[in-house]
XYZ file of C-alpha atoms in Angstrom:
299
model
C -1.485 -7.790 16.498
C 1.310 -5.706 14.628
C 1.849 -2.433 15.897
C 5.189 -1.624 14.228
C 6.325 -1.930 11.379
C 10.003 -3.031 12.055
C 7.447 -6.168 13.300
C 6.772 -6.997 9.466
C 10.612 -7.514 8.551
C 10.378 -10.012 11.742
C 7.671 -11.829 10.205
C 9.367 -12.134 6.757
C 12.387 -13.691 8.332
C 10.566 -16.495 9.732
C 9.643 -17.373 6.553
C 12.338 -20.122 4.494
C 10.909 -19.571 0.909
C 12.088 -16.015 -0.201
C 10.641 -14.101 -2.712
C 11.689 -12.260 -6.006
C 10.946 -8.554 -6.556
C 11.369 -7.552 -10.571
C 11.993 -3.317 -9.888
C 10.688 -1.607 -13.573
C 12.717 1.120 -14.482
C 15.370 0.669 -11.091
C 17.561 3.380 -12.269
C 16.953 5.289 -9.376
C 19.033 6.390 -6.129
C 16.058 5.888 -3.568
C 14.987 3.178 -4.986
C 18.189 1.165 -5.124
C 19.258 2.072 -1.961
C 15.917 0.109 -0.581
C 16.999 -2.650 -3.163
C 20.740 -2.613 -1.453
C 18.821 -2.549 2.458
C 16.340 -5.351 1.724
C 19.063 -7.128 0.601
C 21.347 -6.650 3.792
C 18.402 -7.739 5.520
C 17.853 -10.657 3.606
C 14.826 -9.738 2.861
C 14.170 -10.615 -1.068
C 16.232 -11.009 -4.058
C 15.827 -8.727 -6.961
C 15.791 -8.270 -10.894
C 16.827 -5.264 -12.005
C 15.438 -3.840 -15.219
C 16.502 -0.750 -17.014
C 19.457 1.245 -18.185
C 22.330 -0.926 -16.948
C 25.099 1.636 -17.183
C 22.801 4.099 -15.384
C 21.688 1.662 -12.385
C 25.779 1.170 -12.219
C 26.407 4.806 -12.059
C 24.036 5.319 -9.263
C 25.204 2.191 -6.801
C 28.888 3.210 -7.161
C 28.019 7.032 -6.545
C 25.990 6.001 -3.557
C 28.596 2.942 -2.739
C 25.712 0.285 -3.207
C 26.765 -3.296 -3.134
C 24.298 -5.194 -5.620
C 27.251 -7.304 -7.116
C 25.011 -10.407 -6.423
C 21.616 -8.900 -8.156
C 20.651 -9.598 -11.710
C 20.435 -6.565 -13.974
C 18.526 -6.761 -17.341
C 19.473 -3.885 -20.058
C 16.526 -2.147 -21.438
C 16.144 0.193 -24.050
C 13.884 2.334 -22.517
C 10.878 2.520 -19.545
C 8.185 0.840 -21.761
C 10.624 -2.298 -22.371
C 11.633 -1.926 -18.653
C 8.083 -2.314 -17.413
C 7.415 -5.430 -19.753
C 10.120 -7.181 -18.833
C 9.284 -6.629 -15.037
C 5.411 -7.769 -15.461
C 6.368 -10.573 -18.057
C 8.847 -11.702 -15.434
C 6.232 -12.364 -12.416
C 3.482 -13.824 -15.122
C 6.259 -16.713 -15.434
C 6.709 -17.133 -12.532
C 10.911 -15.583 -12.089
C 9.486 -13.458 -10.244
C 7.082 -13.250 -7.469
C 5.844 -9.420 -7.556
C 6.482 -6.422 -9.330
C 7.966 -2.764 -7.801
C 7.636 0.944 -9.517
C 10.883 2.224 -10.041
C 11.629 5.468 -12.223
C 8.295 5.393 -13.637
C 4.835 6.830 -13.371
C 2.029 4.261 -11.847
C -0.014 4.770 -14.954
C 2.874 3.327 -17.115
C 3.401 -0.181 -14.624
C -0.594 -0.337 -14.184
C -1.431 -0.446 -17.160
C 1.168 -2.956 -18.179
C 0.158 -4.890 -15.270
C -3.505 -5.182 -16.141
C -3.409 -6.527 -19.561
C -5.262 -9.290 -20.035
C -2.439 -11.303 -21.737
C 0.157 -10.929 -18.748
C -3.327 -12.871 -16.374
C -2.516 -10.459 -13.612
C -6.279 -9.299 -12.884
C -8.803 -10.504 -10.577
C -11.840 -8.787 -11.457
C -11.620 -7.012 -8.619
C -10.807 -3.476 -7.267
C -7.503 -2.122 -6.716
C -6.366 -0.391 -4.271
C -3.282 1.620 -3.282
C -3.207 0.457 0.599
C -1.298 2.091 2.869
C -0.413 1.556 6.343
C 0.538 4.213 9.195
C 2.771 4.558 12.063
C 2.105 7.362 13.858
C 4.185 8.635 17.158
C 0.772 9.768 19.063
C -1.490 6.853 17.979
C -1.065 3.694 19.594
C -1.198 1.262 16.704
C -1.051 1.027 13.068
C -3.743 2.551 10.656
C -4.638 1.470 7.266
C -5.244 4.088 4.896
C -7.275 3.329 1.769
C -7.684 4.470 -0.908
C -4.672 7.150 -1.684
C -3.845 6.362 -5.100
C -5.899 3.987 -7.179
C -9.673 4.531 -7.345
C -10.637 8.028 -8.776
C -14.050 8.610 -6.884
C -15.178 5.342 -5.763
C -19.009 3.979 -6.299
C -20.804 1.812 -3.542
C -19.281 -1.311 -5.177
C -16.004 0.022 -5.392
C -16.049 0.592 -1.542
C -16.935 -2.293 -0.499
C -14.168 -3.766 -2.234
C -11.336 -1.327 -1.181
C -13.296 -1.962 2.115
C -12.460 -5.974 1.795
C -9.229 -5.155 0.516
C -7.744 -3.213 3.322
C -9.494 -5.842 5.746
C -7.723 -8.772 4.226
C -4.241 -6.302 5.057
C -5.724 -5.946 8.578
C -5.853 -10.160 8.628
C -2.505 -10.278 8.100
C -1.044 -7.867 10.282
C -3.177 -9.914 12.809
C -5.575 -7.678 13.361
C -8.741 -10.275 13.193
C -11.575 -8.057 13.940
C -10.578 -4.817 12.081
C -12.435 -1.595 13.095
C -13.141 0.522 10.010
C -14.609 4.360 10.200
C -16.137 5.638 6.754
C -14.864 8.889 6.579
C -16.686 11.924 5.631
C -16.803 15.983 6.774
C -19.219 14.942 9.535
C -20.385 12.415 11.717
C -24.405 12.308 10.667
C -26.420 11.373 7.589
C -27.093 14.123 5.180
C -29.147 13.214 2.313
C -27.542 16.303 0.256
C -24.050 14.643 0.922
C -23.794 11.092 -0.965
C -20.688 10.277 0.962
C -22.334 10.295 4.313
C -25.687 8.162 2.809
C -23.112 5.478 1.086
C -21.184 5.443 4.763
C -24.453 4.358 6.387
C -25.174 1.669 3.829
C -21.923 0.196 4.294
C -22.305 0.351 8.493
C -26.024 -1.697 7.692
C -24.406 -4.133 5.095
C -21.450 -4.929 7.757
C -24.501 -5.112 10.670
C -26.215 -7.651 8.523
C -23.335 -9.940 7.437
C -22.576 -8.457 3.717
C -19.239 -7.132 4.717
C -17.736 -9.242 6.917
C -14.070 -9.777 9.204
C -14.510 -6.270 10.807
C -16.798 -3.372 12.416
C -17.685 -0.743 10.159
C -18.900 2.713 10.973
C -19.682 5.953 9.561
C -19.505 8.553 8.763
C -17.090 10.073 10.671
C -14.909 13.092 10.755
C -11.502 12.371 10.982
C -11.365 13.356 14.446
C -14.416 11.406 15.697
C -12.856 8.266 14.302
C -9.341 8.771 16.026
C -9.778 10.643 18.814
C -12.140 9.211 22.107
C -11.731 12.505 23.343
C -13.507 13.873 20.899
C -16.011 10.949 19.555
C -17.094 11.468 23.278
C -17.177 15.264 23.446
C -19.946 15.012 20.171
C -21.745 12.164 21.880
C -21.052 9.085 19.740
C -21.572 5.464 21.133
C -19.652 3.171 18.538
C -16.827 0.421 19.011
C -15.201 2.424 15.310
C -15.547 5.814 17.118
C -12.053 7.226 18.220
C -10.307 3.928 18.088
C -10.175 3.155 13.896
C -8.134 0.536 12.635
C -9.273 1.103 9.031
C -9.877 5.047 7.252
C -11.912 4.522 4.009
C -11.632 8.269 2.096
C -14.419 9.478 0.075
C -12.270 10.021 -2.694
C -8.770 9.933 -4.410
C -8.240 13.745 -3.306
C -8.782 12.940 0.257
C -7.040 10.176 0.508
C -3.739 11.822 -1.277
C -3.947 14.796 1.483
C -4.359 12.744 3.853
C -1.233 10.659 3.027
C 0.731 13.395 2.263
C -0.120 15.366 5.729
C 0.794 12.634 7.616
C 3.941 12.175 5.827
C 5.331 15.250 5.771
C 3.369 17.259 8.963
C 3.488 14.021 11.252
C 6.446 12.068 10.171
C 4.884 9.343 10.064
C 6.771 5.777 8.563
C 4.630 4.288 6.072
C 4.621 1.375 3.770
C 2.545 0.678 0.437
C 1.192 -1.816 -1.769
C -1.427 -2.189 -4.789
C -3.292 -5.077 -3.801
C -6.658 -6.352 -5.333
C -4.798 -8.223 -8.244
C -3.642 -11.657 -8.481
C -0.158 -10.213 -6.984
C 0.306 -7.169 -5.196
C 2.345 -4.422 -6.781
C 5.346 -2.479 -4.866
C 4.058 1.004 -5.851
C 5.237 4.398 -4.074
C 5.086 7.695 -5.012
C 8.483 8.607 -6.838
C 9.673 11.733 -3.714
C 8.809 9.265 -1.189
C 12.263 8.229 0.574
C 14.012 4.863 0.461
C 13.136 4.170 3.835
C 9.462 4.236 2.713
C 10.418 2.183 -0.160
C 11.930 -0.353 1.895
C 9.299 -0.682 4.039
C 6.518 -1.038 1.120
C 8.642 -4.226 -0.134
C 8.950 -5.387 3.451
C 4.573 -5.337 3.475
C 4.384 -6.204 -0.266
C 6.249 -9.494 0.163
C 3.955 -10.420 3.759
C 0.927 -9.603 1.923
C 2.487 -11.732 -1.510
């Protein structure tokens, strides 16, 4: 199972076929700087869209060497985006990464029916965790994507962030509904949906993983203190998996563990036919790095 992240870069390299990243909007320090690491790393090649002189101006102020990556001019971020998203539908590219740009303005590119991008399914903005004081890596869904989720919706951002869990070898994925408290209160939906989902995974309608809930954060993390409230569950204190209740819990959460942990992350929309390099635009090219590092595993 991967516990690190530095492991994903070691999986990418064992693969010969590399992929092609189209960056919409790349006119961006952080974001070419992760463009000018992944390529040192041989990680992926790239094509740049967006304001040519600009993306020029920033790798020479920041000493960038991208002399071997493909730049296409744009006019502006609209023409930047289509050009990225028209450039994985035919197949020059493999997936598509947010550069300078909002995720409204790539998404909704992305999920036009013309460009044949969509699944029909959920997406989710899946994020994965590596924290210094938890021994393994934690899957965060969903930050960034679903406003507040319905039943359906969680059981696909629940299948979503299990098929992640596959392929960081994780085969039996433990996944805690999370909630403000560990017992079923019919006056709080969230807790009532978390129980449906622990009976549908008991009964074989969610399947690849053990789901529980709900839990409060610290019952699903901590053994310490799953035990100290009296909880007898595989999920309890040992998650693999933290479903949020909502968009606004999941965006605190993120962000707290970013900036009050220090935790290294890594990103990626996944639910479509490809998934979609998306980070928010103040998170550092480190993070950005590491979201096209997962992007192209999961791709």
């Amino acid at each position: 199972m991967i516990k690190k992240i530095d492991q994903i870069f070691e999986m990418i390299r064992k693969y010969k076929d590399k992929k092609v990243v189209s960056v919409a909007a790349a006119e961006d320090s952080e974001v070419l700087k992760a463009v000018h690491q992944a390529i040192e790393l041989e990680l992926c090649d790239f094509i740049l869209f967006g304001n040519k002189d600009k993306i020029l101006q920033i790798t020479q102020e920041n000493q960038l060497d991208l002399s071997k990556v493909e730049i296409r001019n744009t006019k502006n971020d609209y023409e930047s985006v289509v050009g990225a998203i028209e450039s994985v539908a035919r197949g020059e590219a493999n997936l598509p990464m947010k550069g300078r740009i909002t995720t409204a303005e790539i998404l909704s590119t992305y999920l036009k029916e013309e460009y044949g991008l969509k699944s029909g399914k959920t997406m989710n903005l899946v994020c994965i965790f590596e924290i210094q004081n938890y021994p393994k890596l934690i899957i965060l869904s969903d930050a960034g994507m679903v406003i507040s989720p319905t039943l359906e919706q969680k059981i696909d951002t629940i299948n979503n962030a299990v098929a992640v869990a596959h392929i960081l070898e994780n085969k039996e994925p433990k996944v805690a509904i999370l909630g403000a408290l560990e017992q079923v209160n019919p006056k709080m939906p969230v807790t009532m949906e978390a129980a449906v989902l622990t009976q549908m995974n008991r009964r074989g309608q969610i399947k690849g993983c053990s789901i529980d809930g709900p839990f409060a954060l610290d019952n699903a993390i901590s053994k310490k203190a799953a035990e100290h409230k009296g909880l007898v569950s595989s999920v309890a204190g040992d998650a693999d998996i933290l479903i949020v209740p909502d968009i606004e819990a999941g965006n605190i959460l993120y962000k707290a563990l970013v900036y009050f942990s220090g935790a290294k992350l890594a990103c990626s929309v996944v639910g479509g036919k490809k998934p979609v390099i998306l980070t928010s635009r103040a998170d550092s090219s480190e993070t950005k790095l590491n979201s096209i590092a997962l992007s192209i595993l999961l791709s």
